[in-house]
Structures are given as C-alpha cells and as structure tokens.
Coordinates of N, CA and C in Angstrom, one line a residue:
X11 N 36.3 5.9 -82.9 CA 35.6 5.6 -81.7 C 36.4 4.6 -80.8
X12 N 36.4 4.7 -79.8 CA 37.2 4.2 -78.7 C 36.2 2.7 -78.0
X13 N 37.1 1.8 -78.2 CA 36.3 0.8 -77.3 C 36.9 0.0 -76.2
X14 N 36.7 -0.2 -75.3 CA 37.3 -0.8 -73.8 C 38.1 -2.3 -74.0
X15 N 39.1 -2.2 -73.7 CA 39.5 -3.8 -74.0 C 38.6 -4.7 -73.0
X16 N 38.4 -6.0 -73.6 CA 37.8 -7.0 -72.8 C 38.4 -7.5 -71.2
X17 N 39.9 -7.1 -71.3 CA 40.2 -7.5 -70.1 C 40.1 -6.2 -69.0
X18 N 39.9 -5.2 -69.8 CA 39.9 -4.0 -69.0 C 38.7 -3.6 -67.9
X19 N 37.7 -4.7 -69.3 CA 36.3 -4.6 -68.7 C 35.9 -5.6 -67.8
X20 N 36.5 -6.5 -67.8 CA 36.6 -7.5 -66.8 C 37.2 -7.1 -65.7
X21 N 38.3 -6.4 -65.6 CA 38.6 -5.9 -64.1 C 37.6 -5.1 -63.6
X22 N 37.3 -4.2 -64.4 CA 36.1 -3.3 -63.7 C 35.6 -3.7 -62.8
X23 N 34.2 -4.8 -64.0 CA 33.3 -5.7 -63.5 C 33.4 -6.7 -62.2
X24 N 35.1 -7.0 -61.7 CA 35.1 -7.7 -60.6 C 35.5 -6.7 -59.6
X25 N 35.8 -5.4 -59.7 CA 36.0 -4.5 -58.8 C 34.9 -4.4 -58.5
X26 N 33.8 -3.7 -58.9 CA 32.4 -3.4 -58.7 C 31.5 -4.5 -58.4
X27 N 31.8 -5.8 -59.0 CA 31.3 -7.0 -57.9 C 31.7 -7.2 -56.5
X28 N 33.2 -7.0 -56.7 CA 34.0 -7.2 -55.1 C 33.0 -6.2 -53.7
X29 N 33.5 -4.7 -55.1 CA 32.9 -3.6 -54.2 C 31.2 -3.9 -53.6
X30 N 30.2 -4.2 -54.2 CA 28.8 -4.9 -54.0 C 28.9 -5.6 -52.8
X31 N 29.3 -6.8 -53.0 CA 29.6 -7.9 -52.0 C 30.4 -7.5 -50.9
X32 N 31.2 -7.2 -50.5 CA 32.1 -6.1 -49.8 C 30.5 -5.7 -48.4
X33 N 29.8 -5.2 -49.1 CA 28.5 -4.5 -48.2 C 27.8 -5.2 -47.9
X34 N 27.7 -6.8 -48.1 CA 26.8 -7.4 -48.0 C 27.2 -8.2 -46.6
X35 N 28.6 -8.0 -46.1 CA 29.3 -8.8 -45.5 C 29.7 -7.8 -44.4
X36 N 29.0 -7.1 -43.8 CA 29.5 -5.6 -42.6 C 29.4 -6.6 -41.1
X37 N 28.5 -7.4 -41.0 CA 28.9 -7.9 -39.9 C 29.5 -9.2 -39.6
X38 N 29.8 -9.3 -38.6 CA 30.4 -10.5 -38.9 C 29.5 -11.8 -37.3
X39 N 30.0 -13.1 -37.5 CA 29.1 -13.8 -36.4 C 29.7 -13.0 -34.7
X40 N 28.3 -13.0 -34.2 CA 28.3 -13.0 -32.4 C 29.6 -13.1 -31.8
X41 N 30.6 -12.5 -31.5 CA 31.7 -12.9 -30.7 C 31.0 -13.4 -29.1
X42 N 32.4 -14.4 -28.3 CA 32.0 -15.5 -27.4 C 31.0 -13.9 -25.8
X43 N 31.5 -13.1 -26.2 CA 31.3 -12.4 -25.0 C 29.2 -11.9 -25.2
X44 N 29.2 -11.8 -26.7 CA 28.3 -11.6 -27.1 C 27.3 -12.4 -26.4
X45 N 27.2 -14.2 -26.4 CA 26.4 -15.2 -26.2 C 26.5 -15.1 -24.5
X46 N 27.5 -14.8 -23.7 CA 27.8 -15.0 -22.6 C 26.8 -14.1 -21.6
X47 N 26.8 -12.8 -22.4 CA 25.8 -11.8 -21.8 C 24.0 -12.5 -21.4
X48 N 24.0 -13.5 -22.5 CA 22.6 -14.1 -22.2 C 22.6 -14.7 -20.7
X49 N 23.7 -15.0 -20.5 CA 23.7 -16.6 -19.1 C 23.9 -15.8 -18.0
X50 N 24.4 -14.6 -18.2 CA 24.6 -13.5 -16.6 C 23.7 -13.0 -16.0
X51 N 24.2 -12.9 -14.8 CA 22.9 -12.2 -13.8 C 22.4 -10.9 -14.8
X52 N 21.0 -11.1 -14.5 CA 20.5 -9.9 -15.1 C 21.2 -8.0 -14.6
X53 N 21.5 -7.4 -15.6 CA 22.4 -5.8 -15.7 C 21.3 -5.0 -15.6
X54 N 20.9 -4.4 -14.9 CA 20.4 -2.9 -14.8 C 21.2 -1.7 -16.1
X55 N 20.1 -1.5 -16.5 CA 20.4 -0.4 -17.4 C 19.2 0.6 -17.3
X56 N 19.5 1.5 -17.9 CA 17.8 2.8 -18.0 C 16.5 2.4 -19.2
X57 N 15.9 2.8 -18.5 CA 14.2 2.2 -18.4 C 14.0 1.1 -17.6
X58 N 14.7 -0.2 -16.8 CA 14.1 -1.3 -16.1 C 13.3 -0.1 -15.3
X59 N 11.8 -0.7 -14.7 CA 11.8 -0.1 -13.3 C 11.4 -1.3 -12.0
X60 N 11.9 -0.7 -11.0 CA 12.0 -2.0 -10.1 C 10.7 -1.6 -9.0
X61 N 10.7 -3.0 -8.2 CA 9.8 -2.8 -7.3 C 11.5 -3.2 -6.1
X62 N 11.0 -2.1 -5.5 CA 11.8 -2.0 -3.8 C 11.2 -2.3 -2.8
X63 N 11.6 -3.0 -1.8 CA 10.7 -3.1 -1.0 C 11.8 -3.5 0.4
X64 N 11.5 -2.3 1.3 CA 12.1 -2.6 2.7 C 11.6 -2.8 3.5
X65 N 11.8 -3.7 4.6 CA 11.0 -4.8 5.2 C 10.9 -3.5 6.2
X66 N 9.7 -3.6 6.6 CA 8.6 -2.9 8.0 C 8.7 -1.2 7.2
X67 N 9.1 -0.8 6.1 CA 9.3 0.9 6.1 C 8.4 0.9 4.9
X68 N 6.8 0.3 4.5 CA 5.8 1.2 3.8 C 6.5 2.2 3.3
X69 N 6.7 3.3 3.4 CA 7.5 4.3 2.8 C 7.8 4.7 2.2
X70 N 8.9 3.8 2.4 CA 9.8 3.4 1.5 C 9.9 2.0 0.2
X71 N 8.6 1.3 0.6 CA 8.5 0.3 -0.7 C 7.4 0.9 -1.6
X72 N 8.1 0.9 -2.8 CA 7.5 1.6 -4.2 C 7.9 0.8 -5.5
X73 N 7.7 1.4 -6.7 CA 8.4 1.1 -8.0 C 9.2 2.8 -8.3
X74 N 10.6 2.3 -8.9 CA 11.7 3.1 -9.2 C 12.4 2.8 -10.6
X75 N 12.1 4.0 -11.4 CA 12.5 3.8 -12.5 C 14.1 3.9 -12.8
X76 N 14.8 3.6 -13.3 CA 16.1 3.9 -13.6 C 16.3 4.8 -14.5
X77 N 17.1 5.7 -14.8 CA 16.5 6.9 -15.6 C 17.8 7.1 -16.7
X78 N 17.7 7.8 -17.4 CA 18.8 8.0 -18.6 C 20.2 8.1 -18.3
X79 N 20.3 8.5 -16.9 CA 22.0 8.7 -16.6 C 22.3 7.2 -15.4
X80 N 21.2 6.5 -15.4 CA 21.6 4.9 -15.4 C 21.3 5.1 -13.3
X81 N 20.7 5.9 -12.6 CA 20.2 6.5 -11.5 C 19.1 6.1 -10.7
X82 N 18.7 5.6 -9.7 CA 17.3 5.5 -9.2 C 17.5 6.3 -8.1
X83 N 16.3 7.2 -8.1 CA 15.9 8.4 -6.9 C 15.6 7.4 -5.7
X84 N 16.5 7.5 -4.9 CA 15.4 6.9 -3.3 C 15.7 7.5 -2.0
X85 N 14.2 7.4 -1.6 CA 13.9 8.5 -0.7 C 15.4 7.9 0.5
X86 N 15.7 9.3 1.3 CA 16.6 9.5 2.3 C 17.7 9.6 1.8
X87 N 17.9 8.5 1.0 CA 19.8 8.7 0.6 C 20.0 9.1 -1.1
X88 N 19.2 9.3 -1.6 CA 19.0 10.1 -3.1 C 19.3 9.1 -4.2
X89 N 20.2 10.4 -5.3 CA 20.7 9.2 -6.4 C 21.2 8.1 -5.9
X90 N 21.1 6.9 -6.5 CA 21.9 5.1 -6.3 C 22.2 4.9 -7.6
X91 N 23.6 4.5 -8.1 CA 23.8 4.5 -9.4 C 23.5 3.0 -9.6
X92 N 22.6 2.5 -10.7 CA 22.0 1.3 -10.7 C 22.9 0.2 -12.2
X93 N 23.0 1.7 -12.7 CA 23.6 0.8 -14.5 C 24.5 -0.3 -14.3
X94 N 24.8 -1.2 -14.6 CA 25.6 -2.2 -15.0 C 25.4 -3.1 -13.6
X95 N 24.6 -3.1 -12.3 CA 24.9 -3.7 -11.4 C 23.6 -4.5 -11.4
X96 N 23.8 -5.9 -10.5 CA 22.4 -6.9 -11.1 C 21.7 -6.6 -9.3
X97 N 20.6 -7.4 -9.4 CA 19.6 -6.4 -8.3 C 20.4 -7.0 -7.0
X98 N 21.0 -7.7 -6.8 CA 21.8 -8.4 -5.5 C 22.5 -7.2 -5.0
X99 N 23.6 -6.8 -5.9 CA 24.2 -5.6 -5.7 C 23.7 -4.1 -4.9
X100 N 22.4 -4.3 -6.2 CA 21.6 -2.5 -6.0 C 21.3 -3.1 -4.5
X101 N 20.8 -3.9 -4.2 CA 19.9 -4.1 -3.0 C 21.0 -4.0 -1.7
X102 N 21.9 -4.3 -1.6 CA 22.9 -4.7 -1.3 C 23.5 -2.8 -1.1
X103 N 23.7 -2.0 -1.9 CA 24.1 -0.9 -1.8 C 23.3 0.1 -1.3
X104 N 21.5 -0.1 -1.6 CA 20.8 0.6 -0.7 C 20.5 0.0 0.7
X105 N 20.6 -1.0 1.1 CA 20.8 -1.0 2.4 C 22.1 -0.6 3.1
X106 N 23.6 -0.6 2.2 CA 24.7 0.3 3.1 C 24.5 1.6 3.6
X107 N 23.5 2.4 2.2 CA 23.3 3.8 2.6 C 22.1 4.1 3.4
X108 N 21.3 2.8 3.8 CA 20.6 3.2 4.9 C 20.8 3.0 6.2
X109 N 22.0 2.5 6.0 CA 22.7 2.0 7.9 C 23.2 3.1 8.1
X110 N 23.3 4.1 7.2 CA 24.4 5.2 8.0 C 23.4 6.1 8.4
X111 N 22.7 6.0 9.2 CA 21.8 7.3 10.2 C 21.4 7.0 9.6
X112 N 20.0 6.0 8.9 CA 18.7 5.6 9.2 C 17.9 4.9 9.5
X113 N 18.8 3.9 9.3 CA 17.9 2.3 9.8 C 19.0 1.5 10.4
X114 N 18.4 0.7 11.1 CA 19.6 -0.3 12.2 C 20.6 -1.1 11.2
X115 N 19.0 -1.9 10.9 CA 19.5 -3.6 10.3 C 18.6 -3.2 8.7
X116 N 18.5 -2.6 7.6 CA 17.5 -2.5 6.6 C 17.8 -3.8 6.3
X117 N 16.4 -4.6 6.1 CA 16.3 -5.6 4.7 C 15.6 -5.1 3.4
X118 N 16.5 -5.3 2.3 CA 16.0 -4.4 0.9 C 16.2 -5.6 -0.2
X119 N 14.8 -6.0 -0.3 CA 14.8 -6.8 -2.2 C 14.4 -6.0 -2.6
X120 N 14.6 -6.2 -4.3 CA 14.1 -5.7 -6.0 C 14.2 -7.0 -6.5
X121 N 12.7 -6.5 -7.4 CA 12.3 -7.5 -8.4 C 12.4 -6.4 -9.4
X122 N 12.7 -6.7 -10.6 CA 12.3 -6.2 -12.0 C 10.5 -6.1 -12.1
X123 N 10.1 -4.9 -12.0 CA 8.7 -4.9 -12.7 C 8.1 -4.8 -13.9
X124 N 9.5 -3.9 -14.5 CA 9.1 -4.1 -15.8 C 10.8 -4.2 -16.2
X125 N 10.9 -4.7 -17.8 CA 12.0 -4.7 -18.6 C 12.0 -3.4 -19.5
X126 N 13.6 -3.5 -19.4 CA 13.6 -2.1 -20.8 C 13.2 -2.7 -21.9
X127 N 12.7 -1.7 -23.0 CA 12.3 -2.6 -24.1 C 13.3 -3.1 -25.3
X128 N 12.4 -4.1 -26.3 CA 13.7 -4.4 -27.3 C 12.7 -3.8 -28.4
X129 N 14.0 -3.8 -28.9 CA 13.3 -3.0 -30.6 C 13.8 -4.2 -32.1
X130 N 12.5 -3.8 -32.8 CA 12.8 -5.2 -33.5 C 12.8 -4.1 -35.1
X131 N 13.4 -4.2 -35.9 CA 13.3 -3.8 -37.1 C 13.4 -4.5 -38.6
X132 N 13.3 -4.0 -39.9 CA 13.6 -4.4 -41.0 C 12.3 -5.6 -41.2
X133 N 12.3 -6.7 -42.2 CA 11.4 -7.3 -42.8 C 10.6 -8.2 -41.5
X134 N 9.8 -7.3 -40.6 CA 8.8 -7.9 -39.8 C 7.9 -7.3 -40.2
X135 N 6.5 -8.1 -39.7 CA 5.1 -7.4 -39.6 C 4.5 -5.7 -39.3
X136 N 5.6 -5.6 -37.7 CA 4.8 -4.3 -37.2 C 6.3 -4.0 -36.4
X137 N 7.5 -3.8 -37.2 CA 8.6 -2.9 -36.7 C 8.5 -2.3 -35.6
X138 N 9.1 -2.1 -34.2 CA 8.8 -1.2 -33.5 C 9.3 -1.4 -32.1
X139 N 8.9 -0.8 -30.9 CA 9.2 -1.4 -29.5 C 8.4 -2.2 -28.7
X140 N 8.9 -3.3 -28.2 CA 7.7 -4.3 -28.0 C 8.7 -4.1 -26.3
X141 N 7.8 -4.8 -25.3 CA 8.5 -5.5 -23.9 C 9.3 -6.6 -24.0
X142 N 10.0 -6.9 -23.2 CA 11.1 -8.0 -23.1 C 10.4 -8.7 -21.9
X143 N 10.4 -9.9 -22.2 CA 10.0 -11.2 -21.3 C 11.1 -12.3 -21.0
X144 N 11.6 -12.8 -20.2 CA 12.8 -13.4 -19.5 C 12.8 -14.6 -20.4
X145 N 13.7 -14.6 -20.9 CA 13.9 -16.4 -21.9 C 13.7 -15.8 -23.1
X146 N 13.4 -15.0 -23.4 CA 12.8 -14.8 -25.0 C 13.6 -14.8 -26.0
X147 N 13.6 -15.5 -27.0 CA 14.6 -15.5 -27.7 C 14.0 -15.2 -29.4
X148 N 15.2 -14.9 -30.3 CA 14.9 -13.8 -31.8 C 13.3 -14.5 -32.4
X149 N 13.2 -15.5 -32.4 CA 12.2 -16.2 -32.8 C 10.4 -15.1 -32.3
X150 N 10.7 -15.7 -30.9 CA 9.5 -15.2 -30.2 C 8.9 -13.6 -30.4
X151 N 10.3 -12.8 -30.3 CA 10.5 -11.3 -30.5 C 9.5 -11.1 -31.8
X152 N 10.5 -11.8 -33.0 CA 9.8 -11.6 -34.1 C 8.6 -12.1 -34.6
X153 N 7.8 -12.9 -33.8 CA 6.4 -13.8 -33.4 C 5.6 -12.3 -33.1
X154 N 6.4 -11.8 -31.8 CA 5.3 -10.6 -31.2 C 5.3 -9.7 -32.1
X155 N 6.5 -9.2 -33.2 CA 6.2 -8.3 -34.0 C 5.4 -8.2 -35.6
X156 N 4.7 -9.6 -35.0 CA 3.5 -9.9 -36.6 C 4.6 -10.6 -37.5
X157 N 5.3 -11.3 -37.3 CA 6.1 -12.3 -37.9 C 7.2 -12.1 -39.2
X158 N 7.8 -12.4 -39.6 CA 8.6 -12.2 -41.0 C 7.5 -12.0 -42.2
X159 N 8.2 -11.1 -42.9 CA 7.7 -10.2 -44.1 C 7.7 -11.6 -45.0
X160 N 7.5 -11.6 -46.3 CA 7.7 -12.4 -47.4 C 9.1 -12.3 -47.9
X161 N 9.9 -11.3 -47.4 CA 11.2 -10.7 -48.5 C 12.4 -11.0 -47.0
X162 N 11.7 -11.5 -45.9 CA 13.2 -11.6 -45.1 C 13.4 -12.7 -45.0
X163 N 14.6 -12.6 -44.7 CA 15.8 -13.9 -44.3 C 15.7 -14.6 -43.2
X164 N 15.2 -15.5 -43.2 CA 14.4 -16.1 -41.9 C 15.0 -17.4 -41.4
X165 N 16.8 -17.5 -41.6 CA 18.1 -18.4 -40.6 C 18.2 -16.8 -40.0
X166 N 18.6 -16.3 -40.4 CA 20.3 -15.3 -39.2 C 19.3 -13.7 -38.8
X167 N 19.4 -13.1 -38.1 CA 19.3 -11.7 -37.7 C 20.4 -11.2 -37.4
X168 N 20.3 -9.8 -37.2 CA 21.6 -8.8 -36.9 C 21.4 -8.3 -35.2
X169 N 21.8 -8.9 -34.0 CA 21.4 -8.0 -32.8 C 22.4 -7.0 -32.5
X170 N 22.1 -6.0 -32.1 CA 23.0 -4.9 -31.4 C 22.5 -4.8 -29.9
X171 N 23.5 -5.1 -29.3 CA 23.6 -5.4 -27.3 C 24.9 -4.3 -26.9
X172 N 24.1 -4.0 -25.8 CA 25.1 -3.3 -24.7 C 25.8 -4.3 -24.1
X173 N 27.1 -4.7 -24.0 CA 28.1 -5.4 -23.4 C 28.8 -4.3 -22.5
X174 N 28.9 -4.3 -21.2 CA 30.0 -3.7 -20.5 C 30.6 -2.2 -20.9
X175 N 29.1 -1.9 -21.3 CA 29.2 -0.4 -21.8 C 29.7 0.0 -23.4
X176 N 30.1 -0.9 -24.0 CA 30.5 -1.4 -25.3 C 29.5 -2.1 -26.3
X177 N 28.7 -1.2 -27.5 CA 27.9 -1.7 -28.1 C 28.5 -2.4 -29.5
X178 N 27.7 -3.9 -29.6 CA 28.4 -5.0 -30.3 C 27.3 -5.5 -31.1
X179 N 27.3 -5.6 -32.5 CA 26.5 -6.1 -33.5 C 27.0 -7.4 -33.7
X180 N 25.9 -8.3 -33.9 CA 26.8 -9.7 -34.2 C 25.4 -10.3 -34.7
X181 N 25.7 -11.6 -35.4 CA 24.7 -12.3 -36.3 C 24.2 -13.6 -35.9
X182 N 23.6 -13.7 -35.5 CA 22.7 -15.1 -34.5 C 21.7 -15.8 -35.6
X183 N 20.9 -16.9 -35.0 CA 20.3 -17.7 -35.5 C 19.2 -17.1 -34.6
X184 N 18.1 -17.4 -35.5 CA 16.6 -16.8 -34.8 C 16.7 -17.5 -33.4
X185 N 17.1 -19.1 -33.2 CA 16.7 -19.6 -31.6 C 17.6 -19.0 -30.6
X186 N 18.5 -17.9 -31.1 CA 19.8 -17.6 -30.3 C 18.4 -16.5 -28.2
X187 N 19.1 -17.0 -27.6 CA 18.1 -16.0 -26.6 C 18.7 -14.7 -26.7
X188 N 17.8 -13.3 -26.5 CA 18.1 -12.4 -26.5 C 17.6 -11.6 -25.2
X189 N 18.3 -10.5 -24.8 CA 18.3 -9.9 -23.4 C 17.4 -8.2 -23.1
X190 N 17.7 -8.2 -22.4 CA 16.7 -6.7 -22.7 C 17.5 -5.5 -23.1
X191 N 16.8 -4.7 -24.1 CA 17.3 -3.6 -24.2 C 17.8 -3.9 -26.0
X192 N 18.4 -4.8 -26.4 CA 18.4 -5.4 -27.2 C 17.9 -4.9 -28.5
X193 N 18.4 -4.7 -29.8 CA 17.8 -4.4 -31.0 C 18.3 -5.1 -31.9
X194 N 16.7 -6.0 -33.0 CA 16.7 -7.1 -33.4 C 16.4 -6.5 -34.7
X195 N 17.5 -6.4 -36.0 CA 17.6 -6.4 -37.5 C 17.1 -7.4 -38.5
X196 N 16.3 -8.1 -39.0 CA 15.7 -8.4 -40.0 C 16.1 -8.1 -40.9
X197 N 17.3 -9.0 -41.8 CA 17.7 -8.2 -43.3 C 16.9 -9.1 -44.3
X198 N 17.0 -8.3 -45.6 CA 16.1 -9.0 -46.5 C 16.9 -9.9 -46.8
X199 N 15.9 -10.8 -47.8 CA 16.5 -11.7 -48.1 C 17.2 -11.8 -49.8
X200 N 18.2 -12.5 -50.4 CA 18.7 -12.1 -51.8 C 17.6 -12.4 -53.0
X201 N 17.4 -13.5 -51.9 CA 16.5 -14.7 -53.3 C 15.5 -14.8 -53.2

C-alpha cells in the first residue's frame, strides 16, 4: 500500500488553502474615481424620469422617462440623448433644439422626479430593488432593506457603479455614500 509523504501532503494542503483564499479576495478596495462619482453633478442614465418644464408652453411641460438606449422622447424635436449628461446640460440641449424653428428664447428646467433604482443583495432582510434618495449612503440602503441578516459582514460591502460607461466593483465601508443605479452586495460573514 502506497502512502503520501508528509511533505507531499503539505504542499497539497497549502495549494488548496492558497487556492480557497485566492476566492475570497476577487475584489479589491474602491479605486479614487470610484468615490469621486459620489461628489459629481448628478449623470442621467435609463430609468431617471424627469419633470421638464418650459416656461409659458403647458404642452410641453410633463414627466419624461429616460429609456433603455439612454433617450428622452420630446415633443417637436424627438429623441434627446440624455445618458451620461447632468440636467444643466439636457436642459441646455433641449432649448438649442427648440431655437431652431420653434421657440424664440425657450426657458427649459428639469428636476429629477424620480431616481433609477439601487438594488441591494446577499445577507439583508428583504433583497431586492428599493428607490434612491439623494445622500443615501450603504448604511441607510441596507436600513430600507430590513437590515443585515445574522450571518453578514457588517464593516465592508461590495458596490458595482457605472463610471463613464465603465462598470467598477469596489469595497466600501457601510458610511461610504452611494449613487443611483448602484448595486449593493452583502457578503457573509466567516465567523
């Protein structure tokens, strides 16, 4: 009968520990662009919907959703591509396209009426998609989602953010603020 030398078995055993631990370590902390996205003018992305409103044209003031290819429908001058630009901008862009043969002087604000949602997962109460509220940070999120389980890790979460069209996982402290659109990971805990 054949038996394993002891040092043979010891290598093993620290491969297959290495290999274990290896997985436990997939993300690494928030890089600086990560945290910076919190302090920026608020980004348009799909699902915000806005309230528009142009001064004297009833008509034309409504709520407009942003829609999957990052688009808001508005009446006279059609698609306005909305994704990545903050409401100064949009507002800013639908009044160019209403100077051209339709309105003299348009004045055009947007407010945010609603936020895209964030999604919270892993060792919370009630997993799922909740609304975003301005300031809110991992704490509060996981407050609205019926709170930490008994089995999570309740210093660091895992968020995944859209950055500049570039989606980035990084590891925060629950007081870290989080932005809309946003998906908040809950890992268990070891111990």
């Amino acid at each position: 009968m054949l038996f394993a030398q002891p040092k043979t078995l010891l290598a093993l055993s620290l491969v297959a520990m290495t290999a274990a631990l290896s997985g436990c370590n997939t993300y690494k902390p928030a890089p600086r662009a990560f945290n910076q996205a919190t302090i920026q003018p608020y980004a348009l992305d799909s699902g915000d919907r806005l309230r528009i409103t142009v001064f004297d044209q009833p008509s034309m003031t409504n709520t407009y959703m942003v829609d999957q290819a990052g688009y808001i429908a508005f009446p006279l001058v059609g698609q306005v591509p909305a994704r990545g630009r903050t409401l100064q901008q949009l507002s800013g862009q639908i009044a160019q396209k209403l100077q051209q043969g339709y309105l003299r002087d348009p004045d055009v604000t947007i407010d945010v009426d609603r936020y895209r949602s964030i999604f919270i997962m892993g060792e919370v109460g009630q997993p799922g998609q909740y609304s975003y509220v301005p300031g809110m940070t991992v704490q509060n999120a996981i407050a609205v989602a019926g709170g930490f389980t008994s089995r999570a890790n309740q210093g660091t979460v895992d968020v995944t953010r859209k950055i500049n069209g570039q989606v980035l996982t990084g590891r925060v402290n629950i007081s870290s603020s989080i932005i809309a659109g946003d998906t908040i990971y809950v890992r268990e805990r070891l111990f």
